[in-house]
XYZ file of N, CA and C in Angstrom:
618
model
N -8.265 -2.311 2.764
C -7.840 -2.820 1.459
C -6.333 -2.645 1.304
N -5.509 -3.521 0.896
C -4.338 -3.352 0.465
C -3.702 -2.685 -0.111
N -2.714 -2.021 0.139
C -2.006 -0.838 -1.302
C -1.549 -1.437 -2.056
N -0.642 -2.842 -1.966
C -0.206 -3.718 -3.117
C -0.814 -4.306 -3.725
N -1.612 -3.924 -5.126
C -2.081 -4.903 -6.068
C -1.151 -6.133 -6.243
N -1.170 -6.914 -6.591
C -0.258 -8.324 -6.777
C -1.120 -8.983 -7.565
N -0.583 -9.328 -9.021
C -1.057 -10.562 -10.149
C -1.281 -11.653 -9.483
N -2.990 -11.799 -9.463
C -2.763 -13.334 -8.448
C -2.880 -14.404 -9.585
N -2.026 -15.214 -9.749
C -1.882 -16.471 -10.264
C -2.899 -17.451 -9.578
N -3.372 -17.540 -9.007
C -4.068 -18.714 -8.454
C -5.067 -18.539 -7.927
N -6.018 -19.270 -7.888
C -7.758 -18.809 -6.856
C -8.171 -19.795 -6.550
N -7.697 -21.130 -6.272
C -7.983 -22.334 -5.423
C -7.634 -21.570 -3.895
N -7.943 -22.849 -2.952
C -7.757 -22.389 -1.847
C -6.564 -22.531 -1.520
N -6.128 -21.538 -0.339
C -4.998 -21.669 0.495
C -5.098 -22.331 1.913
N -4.004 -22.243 2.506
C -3.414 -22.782 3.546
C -2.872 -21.832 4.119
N -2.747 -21.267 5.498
C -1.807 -20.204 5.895
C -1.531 -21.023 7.253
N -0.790 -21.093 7.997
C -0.066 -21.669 9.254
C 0.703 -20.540 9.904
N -0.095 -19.519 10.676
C 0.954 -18.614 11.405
C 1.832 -18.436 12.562
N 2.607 -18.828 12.346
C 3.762 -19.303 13.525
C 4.578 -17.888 13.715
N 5.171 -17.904 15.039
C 5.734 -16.645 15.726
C 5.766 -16.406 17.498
N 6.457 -15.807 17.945
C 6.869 -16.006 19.403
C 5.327 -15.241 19.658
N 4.632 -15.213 20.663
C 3.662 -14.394 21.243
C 3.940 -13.203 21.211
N 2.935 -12.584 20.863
C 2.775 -11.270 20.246
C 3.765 -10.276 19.158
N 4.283 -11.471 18.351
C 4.301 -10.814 17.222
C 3.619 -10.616 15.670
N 1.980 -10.334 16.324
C 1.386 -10.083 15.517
C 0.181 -10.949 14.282
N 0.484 -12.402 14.890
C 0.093 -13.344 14.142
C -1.726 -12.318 13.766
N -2.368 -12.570 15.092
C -3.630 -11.983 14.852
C -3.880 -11.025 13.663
N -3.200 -10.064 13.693
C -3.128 -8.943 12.980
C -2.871 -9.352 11.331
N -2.137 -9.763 11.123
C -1.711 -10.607 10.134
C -2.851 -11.434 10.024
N -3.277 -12.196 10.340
C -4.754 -13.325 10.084
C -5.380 -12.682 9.550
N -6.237 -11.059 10.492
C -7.121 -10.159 10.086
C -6.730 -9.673 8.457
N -5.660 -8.833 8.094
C -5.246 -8.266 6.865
C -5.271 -9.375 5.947
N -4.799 -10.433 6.101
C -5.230 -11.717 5.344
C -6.344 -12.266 4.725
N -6.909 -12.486 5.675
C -8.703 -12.117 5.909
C -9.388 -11.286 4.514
N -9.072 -10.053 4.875
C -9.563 -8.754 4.073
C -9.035 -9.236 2.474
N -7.425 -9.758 2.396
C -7.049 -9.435 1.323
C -7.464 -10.505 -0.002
N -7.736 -11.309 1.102
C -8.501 -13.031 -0.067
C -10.111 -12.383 -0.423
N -10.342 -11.909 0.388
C -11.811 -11.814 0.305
C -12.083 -10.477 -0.723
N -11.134 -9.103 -0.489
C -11.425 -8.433 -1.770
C -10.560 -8.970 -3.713
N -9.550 -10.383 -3.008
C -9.244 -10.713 -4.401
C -9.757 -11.979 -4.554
N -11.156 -12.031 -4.734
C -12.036 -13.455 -4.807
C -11.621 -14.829 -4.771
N -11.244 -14.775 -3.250
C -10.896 -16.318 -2.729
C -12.207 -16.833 -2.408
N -13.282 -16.218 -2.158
C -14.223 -16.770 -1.619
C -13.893 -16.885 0.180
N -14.579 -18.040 0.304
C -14.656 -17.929 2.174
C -13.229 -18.677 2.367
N -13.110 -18.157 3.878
C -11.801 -18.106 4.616
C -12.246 -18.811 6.295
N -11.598 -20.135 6.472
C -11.714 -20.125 7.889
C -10.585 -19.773 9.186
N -11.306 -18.950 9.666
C -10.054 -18.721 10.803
C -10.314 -19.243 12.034
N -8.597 -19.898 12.346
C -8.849 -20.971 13.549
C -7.841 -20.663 15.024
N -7.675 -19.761 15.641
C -6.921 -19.409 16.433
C -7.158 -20.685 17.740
N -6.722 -21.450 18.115
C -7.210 -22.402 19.065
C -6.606 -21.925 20.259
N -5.914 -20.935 20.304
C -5.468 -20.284 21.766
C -6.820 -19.610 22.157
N -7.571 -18.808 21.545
C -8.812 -17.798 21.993
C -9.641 -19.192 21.993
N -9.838 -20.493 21.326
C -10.787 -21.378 21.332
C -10.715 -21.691 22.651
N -9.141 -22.183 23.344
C -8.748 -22.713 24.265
C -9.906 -21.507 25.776
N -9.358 -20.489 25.502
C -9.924 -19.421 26.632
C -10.947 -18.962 26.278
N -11.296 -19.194 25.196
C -13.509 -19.591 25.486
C -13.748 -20.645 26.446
N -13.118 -21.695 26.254
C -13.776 -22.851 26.653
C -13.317 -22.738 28.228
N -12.179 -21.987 28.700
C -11.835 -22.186 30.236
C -13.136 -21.606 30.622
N -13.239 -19.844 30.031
C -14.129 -18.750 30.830
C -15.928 -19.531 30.858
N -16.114 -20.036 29.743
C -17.710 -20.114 29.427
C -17.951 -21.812 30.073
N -16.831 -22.363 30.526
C -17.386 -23.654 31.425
C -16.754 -24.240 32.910
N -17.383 -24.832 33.823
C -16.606 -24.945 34.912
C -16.651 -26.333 35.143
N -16.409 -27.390 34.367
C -15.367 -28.947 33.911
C -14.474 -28.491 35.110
N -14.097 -30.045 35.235
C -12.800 -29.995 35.789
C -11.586 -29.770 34.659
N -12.140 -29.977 33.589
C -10.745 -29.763 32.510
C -10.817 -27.921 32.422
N -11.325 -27.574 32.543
C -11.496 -26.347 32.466
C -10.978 -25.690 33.749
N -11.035 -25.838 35.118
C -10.679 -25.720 35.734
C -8.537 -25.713 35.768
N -8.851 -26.798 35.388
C -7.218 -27.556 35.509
C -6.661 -26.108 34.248
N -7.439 -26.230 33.204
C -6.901 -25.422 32.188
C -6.807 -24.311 32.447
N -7.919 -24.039 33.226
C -7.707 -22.306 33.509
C -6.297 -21.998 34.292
N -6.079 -22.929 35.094
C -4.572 -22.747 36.632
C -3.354 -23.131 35.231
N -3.292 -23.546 34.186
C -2.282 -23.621 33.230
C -1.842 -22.459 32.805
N -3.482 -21.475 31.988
C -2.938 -20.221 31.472
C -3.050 -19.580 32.503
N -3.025 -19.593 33.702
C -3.008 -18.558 34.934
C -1.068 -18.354 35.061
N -0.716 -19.499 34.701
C 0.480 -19.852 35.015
C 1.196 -18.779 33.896
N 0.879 -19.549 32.725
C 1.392 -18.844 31.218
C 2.064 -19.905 30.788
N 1.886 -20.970 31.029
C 2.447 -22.701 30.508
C 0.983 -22.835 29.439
N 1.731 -23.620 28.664
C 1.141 -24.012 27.616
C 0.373 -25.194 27.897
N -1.181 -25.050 27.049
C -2.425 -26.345 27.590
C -1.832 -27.167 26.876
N -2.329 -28.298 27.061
C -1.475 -29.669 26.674
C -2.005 -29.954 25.273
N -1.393 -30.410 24.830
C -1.410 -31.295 23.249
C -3.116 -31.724 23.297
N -3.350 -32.183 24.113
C -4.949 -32.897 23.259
C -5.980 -32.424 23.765
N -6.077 -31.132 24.385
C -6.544 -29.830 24.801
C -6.601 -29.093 23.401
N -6.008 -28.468 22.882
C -5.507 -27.559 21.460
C -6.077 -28.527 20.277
N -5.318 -29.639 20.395
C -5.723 -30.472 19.177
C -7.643 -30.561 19.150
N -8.297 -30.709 20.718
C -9.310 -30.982 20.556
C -9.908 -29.409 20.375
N -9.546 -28.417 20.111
C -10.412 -27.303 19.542
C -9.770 -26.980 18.439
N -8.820 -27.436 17.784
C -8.600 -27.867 16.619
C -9.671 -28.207 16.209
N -9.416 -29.374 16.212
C -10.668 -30.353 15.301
C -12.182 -29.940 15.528
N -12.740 -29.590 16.939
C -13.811 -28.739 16.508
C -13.983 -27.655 15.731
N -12.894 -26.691 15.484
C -13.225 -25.495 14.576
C -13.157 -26.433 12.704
N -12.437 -27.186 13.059
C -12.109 -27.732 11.289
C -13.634 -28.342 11.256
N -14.163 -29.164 12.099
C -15.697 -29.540 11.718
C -16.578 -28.641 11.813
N -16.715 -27.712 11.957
C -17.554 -26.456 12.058
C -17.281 -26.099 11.296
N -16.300 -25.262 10.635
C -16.121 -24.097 9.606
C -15.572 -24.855 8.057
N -15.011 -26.186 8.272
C -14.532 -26.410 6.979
C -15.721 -27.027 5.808
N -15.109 -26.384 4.422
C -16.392 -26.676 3.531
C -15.300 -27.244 2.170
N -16.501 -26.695 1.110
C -15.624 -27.024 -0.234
C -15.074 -25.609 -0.462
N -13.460 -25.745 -0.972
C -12.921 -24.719 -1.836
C -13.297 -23.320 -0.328
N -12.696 -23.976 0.835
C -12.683 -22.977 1.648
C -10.829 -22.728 1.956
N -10.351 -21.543 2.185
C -8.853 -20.962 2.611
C -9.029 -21.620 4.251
N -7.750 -21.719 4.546
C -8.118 -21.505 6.008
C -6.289 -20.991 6.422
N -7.071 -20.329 7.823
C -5.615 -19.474 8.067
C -5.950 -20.044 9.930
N -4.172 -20.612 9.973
C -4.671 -21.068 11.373
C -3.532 -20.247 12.536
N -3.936 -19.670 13.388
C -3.035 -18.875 14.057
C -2.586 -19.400 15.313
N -1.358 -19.439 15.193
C -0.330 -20.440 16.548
C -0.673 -21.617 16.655
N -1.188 -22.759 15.378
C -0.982 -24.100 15.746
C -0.469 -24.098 14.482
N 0.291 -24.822 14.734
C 0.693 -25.986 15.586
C 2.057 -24.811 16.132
N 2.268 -25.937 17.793
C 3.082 -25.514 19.029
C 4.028 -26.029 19.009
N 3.884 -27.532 18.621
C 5.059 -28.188 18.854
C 5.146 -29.607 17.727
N 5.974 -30.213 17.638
C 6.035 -31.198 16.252
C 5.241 -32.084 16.485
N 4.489 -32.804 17.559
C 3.465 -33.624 17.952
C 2.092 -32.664 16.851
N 1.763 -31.810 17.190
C 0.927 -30.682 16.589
C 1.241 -30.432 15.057
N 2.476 -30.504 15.085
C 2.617 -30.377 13.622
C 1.983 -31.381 12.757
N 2.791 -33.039 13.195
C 1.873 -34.172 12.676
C 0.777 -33.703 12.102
N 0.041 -33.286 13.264
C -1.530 -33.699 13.739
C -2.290 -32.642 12.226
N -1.715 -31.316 12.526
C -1.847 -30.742 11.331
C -1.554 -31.089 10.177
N -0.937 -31.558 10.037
C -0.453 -32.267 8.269
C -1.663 -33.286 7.876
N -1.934 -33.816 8.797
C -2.509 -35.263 8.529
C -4.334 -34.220 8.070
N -4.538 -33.238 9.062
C -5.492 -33.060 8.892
C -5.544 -31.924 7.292
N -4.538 -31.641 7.144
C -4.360 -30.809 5.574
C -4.474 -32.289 4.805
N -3.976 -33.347 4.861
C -4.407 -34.830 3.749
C -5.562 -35.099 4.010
N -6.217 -34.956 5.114
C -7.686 -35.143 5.171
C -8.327 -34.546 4.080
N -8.453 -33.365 4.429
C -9.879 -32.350 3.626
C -8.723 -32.033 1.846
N -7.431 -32.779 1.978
C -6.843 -32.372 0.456
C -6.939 -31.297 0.084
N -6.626 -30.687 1.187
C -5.813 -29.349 0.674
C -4.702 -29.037 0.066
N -4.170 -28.470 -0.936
C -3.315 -28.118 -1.494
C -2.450 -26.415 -1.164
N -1.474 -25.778 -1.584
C -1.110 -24.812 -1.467
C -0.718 -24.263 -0.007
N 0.084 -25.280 0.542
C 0.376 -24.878 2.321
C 1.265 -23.815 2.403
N 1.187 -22.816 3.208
C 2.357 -21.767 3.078
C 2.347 -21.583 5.027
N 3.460 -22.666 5.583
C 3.977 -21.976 6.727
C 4.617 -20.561 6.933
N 4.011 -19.850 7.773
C 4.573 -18.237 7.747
C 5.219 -18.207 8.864
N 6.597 -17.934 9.251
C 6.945 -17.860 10.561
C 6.999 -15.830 10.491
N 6.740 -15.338 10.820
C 6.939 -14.141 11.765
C 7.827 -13.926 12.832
N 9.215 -13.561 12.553
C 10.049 -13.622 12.882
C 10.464 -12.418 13.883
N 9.982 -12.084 15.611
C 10.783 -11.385 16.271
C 11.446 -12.093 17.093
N 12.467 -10.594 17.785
C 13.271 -11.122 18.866
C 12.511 -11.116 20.192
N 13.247 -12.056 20.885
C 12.549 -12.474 22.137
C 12.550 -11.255 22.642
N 13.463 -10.118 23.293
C 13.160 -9.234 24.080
C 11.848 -7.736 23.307
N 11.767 -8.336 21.856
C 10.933 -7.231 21.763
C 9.729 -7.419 21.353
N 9.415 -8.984 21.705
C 7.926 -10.320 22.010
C 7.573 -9.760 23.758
N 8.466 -9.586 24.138
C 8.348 -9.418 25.543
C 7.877 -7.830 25.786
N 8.336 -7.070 25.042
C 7.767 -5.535 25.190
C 6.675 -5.706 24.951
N 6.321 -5.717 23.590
C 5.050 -5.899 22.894
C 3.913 -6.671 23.970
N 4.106 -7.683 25.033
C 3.523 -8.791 25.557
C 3.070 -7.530 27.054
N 3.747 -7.260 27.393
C 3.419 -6.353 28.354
C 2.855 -5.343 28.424
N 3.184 -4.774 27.242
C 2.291 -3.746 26.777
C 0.892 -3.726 26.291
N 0.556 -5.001 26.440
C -0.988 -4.678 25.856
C -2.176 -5.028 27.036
N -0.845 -5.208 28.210
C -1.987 -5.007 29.356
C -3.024 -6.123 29.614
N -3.019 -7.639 29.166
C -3.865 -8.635 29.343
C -3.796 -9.185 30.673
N -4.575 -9.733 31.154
C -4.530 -10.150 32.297
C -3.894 -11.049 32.920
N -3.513 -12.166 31.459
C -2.966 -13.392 31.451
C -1.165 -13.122 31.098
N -1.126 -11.336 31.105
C 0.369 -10.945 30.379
C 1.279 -10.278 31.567
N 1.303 -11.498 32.652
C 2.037 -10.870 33.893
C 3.400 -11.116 33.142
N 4.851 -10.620 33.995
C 5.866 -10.731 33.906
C 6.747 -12.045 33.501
N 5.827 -12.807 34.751
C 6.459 -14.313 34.400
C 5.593 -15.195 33.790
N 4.414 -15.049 33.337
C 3.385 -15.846 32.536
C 4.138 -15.173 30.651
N 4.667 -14.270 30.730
C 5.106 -13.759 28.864
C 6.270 -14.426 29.373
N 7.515 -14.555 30.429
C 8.651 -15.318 30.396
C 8.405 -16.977 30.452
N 7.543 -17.293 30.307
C 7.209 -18.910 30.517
C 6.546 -19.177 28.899
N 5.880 -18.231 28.105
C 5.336 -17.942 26.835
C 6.417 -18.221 25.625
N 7.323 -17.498 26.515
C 8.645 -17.190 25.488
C 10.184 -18.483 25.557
N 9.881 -19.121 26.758
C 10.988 -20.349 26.789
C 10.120 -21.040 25.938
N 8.956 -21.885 25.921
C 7.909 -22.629 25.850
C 8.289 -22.508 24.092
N 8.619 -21.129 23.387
C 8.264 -20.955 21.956
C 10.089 -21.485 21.380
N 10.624 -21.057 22.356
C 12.187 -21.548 22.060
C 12.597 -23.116 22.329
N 12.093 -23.557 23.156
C 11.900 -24.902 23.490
C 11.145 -25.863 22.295
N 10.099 -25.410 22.165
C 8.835 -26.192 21.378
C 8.710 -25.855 20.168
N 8.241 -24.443 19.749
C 7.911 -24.165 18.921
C 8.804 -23.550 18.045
N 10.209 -23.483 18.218
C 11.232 -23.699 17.382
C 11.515 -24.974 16.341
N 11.645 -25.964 17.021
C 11.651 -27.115 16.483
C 10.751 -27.493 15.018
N 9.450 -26.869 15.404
C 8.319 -26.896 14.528
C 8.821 -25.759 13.433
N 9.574 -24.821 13.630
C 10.251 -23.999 12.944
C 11.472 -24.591 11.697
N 11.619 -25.298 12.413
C 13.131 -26.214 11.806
C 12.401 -27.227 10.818
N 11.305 -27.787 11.407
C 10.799 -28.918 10.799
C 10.356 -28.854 9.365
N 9.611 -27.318 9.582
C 8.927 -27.024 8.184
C 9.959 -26.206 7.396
N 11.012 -25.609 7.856
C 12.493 -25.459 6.781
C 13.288 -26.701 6.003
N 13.023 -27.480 7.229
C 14.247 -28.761 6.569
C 13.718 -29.927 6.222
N 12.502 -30.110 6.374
C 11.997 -31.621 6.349
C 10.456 -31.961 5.759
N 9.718 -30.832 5.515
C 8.499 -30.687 5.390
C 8.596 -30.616 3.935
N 7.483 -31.039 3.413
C 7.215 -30.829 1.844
C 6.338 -30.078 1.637
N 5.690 -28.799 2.537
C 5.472 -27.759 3.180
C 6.293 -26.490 3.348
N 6.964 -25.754 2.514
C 8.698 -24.904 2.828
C 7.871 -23.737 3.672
N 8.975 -23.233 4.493
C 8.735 -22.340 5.621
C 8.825 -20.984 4.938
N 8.192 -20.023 4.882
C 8.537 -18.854 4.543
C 8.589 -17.685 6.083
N 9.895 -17.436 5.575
C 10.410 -16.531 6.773
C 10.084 -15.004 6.219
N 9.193 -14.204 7.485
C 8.848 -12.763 6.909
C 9.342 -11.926 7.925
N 10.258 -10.888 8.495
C 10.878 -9.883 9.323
C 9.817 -9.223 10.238
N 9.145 -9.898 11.113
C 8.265 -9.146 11.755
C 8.633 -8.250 12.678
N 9.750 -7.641 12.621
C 10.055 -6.286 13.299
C 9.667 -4.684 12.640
N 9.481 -5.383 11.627
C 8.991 -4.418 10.702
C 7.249 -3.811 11.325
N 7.010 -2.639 10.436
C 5.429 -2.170 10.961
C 4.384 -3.556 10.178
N 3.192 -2.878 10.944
C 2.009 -4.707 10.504
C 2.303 -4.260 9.094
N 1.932 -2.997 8.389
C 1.615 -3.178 6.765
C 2.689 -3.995 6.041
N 3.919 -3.180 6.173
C 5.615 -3.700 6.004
C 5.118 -5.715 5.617
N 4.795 -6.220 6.990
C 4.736 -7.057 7.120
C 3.796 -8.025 6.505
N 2.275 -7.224 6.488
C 1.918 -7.989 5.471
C 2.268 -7.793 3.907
N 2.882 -6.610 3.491
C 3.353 -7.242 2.285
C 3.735 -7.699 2.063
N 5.124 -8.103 2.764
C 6.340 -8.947 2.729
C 5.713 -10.643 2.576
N 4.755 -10.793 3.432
C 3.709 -12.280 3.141
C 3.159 -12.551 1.780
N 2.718 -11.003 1.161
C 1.648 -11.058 -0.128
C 3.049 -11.705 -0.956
N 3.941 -10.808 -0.792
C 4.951 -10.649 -1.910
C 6.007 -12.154 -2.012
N 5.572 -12.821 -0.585
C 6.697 -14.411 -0.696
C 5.316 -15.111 -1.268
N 4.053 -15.216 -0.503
C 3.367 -16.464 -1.358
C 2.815 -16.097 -2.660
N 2.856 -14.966 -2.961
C 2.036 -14.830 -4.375
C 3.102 -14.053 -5.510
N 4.204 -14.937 -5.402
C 5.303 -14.587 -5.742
C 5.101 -15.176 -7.529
């Protein structure tokens, strides 16, 4: 449970979009998120991480797309656009309802993705979008990335993670600051997780 009570003004659903270099924390942040709608009666919450969707679908099938996909994240290169998009859209037809939140972690990757996301927030008419970027530095995405010992978190698979987010998923950074009718909220994720999720409670439920 949260230590910050916060006056919530609002109890329609939300939108959360968690953007951030690899491993700074998005997950963690989803989870406390999670907890904090649900003890201040948002009702249900869908969570859509399409990176863990992506590596269900390599481990639990042997496709040739699966195959091909698995030698991608073996690499630490990013699965392609209509790979992601397509476990996208399966988790949104599975989990989405009426007057449901949804919190989506690391999509969109790149501004192709971004589209794709917008269009699907005018779909189901959702209201209340709050892009969250989570803001670390590359060399201490890269500590954090090594340190947690994954299998997929060799040396040069987190250095291919981390051009890929400066390359791509910057842009998508820029997009929703300068151009989106969507505004970006920037939160200091160098800070500890709690630090951090307040700093989220305290920009959207401002």
């Amino acid at each position: 449970q949260s230590s910050w009570p916060l006056e919530i003004k609002m109890k329609e659903p939300l939108v959360f979009l968690l953007m951030g270099r690899a491993g700074c924390g998005k997950g963690t942040q989803a989870d406390l998120l999670l907890k904090y709608l649900e003890i201040n009666g948002y009702g249900k919450a869908a969570y859509i991480y399409v990176g863990n969707a992506l590596r269900n679908f390599i481990e639990g099938n042997n496709s040739l797309t699966s195959r091909l996909a698995g030698k991608i994240m073996e690499k630490g290169d990013m699965e392609p656009s209509f790979l992601a998009v397509w476990a996208l859209a399966n988790n949104l037809i599975d989990k989405m309802s009426e007057n449901i939140t949804l919190i989506s972690d690391g999509f969109p990757r790149n501004l192709t993705e971004a589209g794709i996301i917008d269009e699907a927030i005018d779909f189901y008419g959702l209201k209340n979008i709050h892009p969250v970027f989570i803001e670390t530095s590359r060399e201490g995405s890269r500590k954090r990335l090594l340190e947690r010992n994954r299998s997929d978190d060799t040396e040069t698979a987190v250095k291919r993670r981390l051009d890929y987010f400066d390359e791509y998923v910057q842009p998508v950074i820029d997009y929703y600051e300068k151009e989106s009718k969507h505004k970006l909220i920037r939160i200091n994720g160098e800070q500890g997780m709690e630090e951090v999720h307040k700093e989220i409670l305290e920009k959207v439920f401002k």
